[in-house]
Short mmCIF file of C-alpha atoms in Angstrom, two decimals:
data_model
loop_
_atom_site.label_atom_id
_atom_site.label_comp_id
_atom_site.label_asym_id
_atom_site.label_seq_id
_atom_site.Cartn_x
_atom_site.Cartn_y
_atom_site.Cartn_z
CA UNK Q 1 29.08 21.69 31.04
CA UNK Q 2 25.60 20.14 31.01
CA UNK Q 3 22.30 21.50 32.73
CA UNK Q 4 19.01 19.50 32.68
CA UNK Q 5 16.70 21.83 34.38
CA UNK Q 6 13.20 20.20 35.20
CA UNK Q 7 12.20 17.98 32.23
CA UNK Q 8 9.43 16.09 31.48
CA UNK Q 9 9.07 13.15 29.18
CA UNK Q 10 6.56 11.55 27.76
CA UNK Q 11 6.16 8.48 25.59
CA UNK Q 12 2.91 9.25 24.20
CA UNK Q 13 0.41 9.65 27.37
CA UNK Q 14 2.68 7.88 29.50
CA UNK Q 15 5.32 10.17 31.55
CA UNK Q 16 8.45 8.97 31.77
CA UNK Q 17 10.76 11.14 33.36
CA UNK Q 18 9.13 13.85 36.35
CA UNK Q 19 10.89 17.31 36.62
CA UNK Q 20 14.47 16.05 36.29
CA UNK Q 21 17.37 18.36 37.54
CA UNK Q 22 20.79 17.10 37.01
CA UNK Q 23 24.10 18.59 36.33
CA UNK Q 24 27.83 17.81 34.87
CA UNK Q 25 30.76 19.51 35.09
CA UNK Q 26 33.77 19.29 32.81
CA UNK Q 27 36.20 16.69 33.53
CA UNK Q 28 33.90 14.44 36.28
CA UNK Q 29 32.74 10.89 35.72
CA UNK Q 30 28.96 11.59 36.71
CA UNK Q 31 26.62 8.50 37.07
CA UNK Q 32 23.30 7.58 36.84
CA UNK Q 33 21.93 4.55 38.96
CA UNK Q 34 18.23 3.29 38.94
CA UNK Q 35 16.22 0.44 38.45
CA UNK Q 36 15.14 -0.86 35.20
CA UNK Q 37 12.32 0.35 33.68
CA UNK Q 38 13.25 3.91 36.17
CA UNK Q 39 13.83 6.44 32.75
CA UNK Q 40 17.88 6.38 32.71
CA UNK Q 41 17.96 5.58 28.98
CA UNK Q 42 15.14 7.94 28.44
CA UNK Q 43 17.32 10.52 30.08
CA UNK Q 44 20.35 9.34 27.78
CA UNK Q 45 18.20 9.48 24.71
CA UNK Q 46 16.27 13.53 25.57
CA UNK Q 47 19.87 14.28 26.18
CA UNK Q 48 21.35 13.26 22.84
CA UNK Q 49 18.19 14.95 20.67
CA UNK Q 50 16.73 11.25 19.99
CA UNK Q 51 13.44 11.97 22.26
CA UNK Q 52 12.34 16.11 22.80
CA UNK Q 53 11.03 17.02 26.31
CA UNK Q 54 7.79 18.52 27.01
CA UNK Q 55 8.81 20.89 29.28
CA UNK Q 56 11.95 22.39 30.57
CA UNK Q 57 15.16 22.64 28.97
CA UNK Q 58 18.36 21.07 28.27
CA UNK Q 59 21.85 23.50 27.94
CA UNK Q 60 25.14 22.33 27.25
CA UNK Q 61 27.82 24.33 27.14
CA UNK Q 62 25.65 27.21 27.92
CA UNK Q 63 23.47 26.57 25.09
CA UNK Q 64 20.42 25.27 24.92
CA UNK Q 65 19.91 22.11 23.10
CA UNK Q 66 16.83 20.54 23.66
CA UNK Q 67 14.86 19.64 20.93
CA UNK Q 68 17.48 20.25 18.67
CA UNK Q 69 18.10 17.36 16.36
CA UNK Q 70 20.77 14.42 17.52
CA UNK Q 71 23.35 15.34 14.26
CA UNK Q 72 23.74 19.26 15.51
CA UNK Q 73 24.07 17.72 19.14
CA UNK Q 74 27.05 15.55 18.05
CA UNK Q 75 28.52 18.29 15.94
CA UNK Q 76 28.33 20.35 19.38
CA UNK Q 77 30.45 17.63 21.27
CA UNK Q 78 28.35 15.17 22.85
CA UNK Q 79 28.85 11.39 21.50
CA UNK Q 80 25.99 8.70 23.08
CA UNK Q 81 26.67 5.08 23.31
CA UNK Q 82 23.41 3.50 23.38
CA UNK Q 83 22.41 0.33 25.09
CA UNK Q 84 22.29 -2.29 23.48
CA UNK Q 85 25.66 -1.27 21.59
CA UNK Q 86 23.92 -0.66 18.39
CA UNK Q 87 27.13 -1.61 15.81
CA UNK Q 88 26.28 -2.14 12.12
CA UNK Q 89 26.43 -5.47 11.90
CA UNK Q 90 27.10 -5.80 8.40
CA UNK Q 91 29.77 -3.31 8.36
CA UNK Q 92 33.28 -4.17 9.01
CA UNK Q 93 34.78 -3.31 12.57
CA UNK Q 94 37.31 -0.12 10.60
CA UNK Q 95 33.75 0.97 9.00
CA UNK Q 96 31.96 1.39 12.11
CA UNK Q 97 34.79 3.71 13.61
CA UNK Q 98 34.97 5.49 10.52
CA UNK Q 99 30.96 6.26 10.48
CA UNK Q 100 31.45 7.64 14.07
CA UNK Q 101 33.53 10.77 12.59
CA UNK Q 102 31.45 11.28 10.10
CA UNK Q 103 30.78 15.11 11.12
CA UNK Q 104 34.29 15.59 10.96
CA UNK Q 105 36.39 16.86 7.88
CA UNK Q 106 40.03 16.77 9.67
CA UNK Q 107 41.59 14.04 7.79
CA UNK Q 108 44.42 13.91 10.03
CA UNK Q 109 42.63 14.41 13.06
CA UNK Q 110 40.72 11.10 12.00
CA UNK Q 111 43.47 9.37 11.34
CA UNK Q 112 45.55 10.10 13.99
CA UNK Q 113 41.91 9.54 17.04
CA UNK Q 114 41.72 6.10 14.74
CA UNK Q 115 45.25 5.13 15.77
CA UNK Q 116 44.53 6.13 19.39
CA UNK Q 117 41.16 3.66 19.30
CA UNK Q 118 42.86 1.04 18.36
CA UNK Q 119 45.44 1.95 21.33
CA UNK Q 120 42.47 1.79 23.64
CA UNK Q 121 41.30 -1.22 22.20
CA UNK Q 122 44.10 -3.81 20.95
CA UNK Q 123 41.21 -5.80 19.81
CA UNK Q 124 39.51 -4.04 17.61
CA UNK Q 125 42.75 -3.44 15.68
CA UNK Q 126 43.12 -7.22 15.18
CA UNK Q 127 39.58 -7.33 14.47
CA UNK Q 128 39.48 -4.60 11.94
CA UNK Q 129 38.28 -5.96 9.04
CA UNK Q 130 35.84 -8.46 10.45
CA UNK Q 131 32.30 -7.75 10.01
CA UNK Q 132 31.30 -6.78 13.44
CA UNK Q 133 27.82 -8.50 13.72
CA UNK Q 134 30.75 -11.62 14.33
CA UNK Q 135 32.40 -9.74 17.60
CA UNK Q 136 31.86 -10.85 20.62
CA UNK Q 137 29.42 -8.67 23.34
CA UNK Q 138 32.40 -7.20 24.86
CA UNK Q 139 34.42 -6.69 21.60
CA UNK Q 140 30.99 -4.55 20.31
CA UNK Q 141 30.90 -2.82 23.68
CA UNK Q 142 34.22 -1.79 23.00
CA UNK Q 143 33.50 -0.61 19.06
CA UNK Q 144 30.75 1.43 20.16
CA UNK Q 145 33.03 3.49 22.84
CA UNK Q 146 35.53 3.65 20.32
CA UNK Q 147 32.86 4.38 17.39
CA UNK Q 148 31.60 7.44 19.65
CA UNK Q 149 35.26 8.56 20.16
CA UNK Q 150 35.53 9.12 16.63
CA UNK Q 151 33.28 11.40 16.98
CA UNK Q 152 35.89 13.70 19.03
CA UNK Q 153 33.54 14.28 21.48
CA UNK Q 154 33.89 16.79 25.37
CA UNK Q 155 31.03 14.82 26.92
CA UNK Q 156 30.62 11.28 25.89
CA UNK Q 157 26.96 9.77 27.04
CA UNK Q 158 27.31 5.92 28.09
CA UNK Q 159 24.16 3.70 28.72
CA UNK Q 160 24.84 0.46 30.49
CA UNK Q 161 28.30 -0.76 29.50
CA UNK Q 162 28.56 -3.48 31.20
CA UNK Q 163 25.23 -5.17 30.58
CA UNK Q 164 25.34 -8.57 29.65
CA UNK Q 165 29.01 -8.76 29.92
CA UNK Q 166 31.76 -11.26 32.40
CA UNK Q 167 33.24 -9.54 34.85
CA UNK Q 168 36.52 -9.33 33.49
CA UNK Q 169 35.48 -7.28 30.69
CA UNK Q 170 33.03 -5.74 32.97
CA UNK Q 171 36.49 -4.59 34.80
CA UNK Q 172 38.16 -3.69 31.37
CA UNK Q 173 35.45 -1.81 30.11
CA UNK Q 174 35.37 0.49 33.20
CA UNK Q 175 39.36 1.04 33.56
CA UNK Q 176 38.90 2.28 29.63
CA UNK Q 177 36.09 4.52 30.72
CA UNK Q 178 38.39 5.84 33.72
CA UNK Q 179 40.84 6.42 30.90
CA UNK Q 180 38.50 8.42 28.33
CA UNK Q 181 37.88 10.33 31.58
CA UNK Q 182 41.71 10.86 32.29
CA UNK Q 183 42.50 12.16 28.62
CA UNK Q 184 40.31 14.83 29.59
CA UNK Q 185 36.73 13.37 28.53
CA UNK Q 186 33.45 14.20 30.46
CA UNK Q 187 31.33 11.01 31.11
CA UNK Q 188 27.90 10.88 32.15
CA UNK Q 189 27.08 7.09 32.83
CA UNK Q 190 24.25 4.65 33.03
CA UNK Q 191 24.84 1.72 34.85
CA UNK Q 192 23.07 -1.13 36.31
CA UNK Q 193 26.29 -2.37 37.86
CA UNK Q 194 26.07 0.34 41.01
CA UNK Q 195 28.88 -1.09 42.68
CA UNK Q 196 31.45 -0.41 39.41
CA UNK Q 197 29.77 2.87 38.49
CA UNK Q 198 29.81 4.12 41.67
CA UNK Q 199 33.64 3.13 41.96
CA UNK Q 200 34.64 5.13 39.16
CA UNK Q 201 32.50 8.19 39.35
CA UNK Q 202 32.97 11.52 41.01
CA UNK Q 203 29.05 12.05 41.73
CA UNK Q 204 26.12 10.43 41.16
CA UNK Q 205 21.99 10.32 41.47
CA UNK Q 206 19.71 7.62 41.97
CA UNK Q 207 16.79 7.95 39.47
CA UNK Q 208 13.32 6.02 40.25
CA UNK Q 209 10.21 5.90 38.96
CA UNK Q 210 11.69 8.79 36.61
CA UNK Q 211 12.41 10.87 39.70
CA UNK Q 212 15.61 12.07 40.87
CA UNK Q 213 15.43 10.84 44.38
CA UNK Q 214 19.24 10.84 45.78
CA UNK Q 215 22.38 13.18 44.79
CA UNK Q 216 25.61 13.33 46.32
CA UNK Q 217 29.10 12.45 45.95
CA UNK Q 218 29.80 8.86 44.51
CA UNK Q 219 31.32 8.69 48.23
CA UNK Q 220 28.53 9.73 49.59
CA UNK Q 221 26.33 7.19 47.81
CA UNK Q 222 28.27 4.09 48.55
CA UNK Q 223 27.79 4.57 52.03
CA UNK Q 224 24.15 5.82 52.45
CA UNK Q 225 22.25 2.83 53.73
CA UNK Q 226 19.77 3.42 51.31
CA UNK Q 227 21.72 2.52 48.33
CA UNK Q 228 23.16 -0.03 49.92
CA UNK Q 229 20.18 -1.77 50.30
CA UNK Q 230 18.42 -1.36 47.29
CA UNK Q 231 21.56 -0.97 44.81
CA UNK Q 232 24.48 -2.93 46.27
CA UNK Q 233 23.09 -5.85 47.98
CA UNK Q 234 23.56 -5.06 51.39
CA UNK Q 235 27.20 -4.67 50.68
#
């Protein structure tokens, strides 16, 4: 579904990302573990048209897409949950989900993916016309998955979900994000949190220094001593 074939990124002179090869196939919960500071957002953003790379080439769906801007990569099918949640904060909580369709032209398609938020997320139903700059961190986490689900989208891009959140949303977040996957979703994820990501995905790499340095199956991961000591404490 999605092929990043050796790409380079640079903010100005600085490199950010070194000859990255990744791939996703359709229907897999693919993550993305790394230190700060080791490009994963970068990646996120190249991905969803926000930053262009230098060299090499993004395809999705068998068509190439980098450099092309983020509104005709949305159209396409790929939704990106930043970090950082990004809501408007002076737009009510039913605004915000409306915004995220606002590609689409399927009136009842809308409709009928708003009712199925709002299944996803109780909350955000009884929180609907609240101003969302007033939600709580894990109530905005949740309105930007669901604002990016409006979108309709095959692959949905997610960059730390969990950040800054207690652990029992933490948990709630990620059975949602099983979920999305379940209802026949793609999900590529960021996440800090290697112990949940890697619980929950299918495969995963280990990015540093904006190098792909591990690959394997989330299995795989959990048990190589190497990500054990630098990702999940020892466990």
């Amino acid at each position: 579904m999605l092929q990043v074939n050796n790409i380079d990124v640079f903010y100005g002179n600085i490199q950010a990302l070194h000859g990255v090869s990744l791939e996703v196939h359709e229907g897999e919960i693919v993550t993305l573990i790394g230190a700060n500071g080791a490009g994963k957002s970068t990646l996120l953003k190249t991905l969803s048209g926000l930053l262009k790379p230098k060299s090499g080439d993004v395809m999705y769906l068998g068509n190439k897409i980098s450099g092309k801007p983020a509104q005709t990569i949305v159209k396409a099918g790929m939704s990106h949950v930043p970090e950082g949640r990004r809501v408007f904060a002076n737009l009510t909580v039913e605004e915000n989900l409306d915004l995220g369709a606002y590609l689409r032209k399927d009136k009842d398609g809308i409709a009928k993916d708003l009712d199925h938020v709002y299944e996803l997320f109780p909350r955000l139903l009884e929180r609907k016309k609240q101003l969302s700059g007033t939600l709580s961190g894990g109530e905005q986490q949740m309105l930007a998955m669901g604002r990016a689900l409006m979108a309709k989208p095959k692959l949905i891009l997610m960059d730390e979900p969990s950040m800054g959140l207690a652990p029992l949303m933490v948990k709630a977040i990620f059975e949602i994000i099983k979920m999305v996957n379940a209802e026949g979703t793609t999900v590529l994820l960021v996440e800090q949190n290697a112990h949940m990501a890697l619980s929950v995905a299918h495969r995963a790499y280990v990015l540093e220094t904006g190098k792909i340095v591990l690959a394997g199956s989330a299995k795989e991961l959990k048990e190589s001593d190497e990500v054990r000591a630098a990702y999940l404490g020892g466990l």
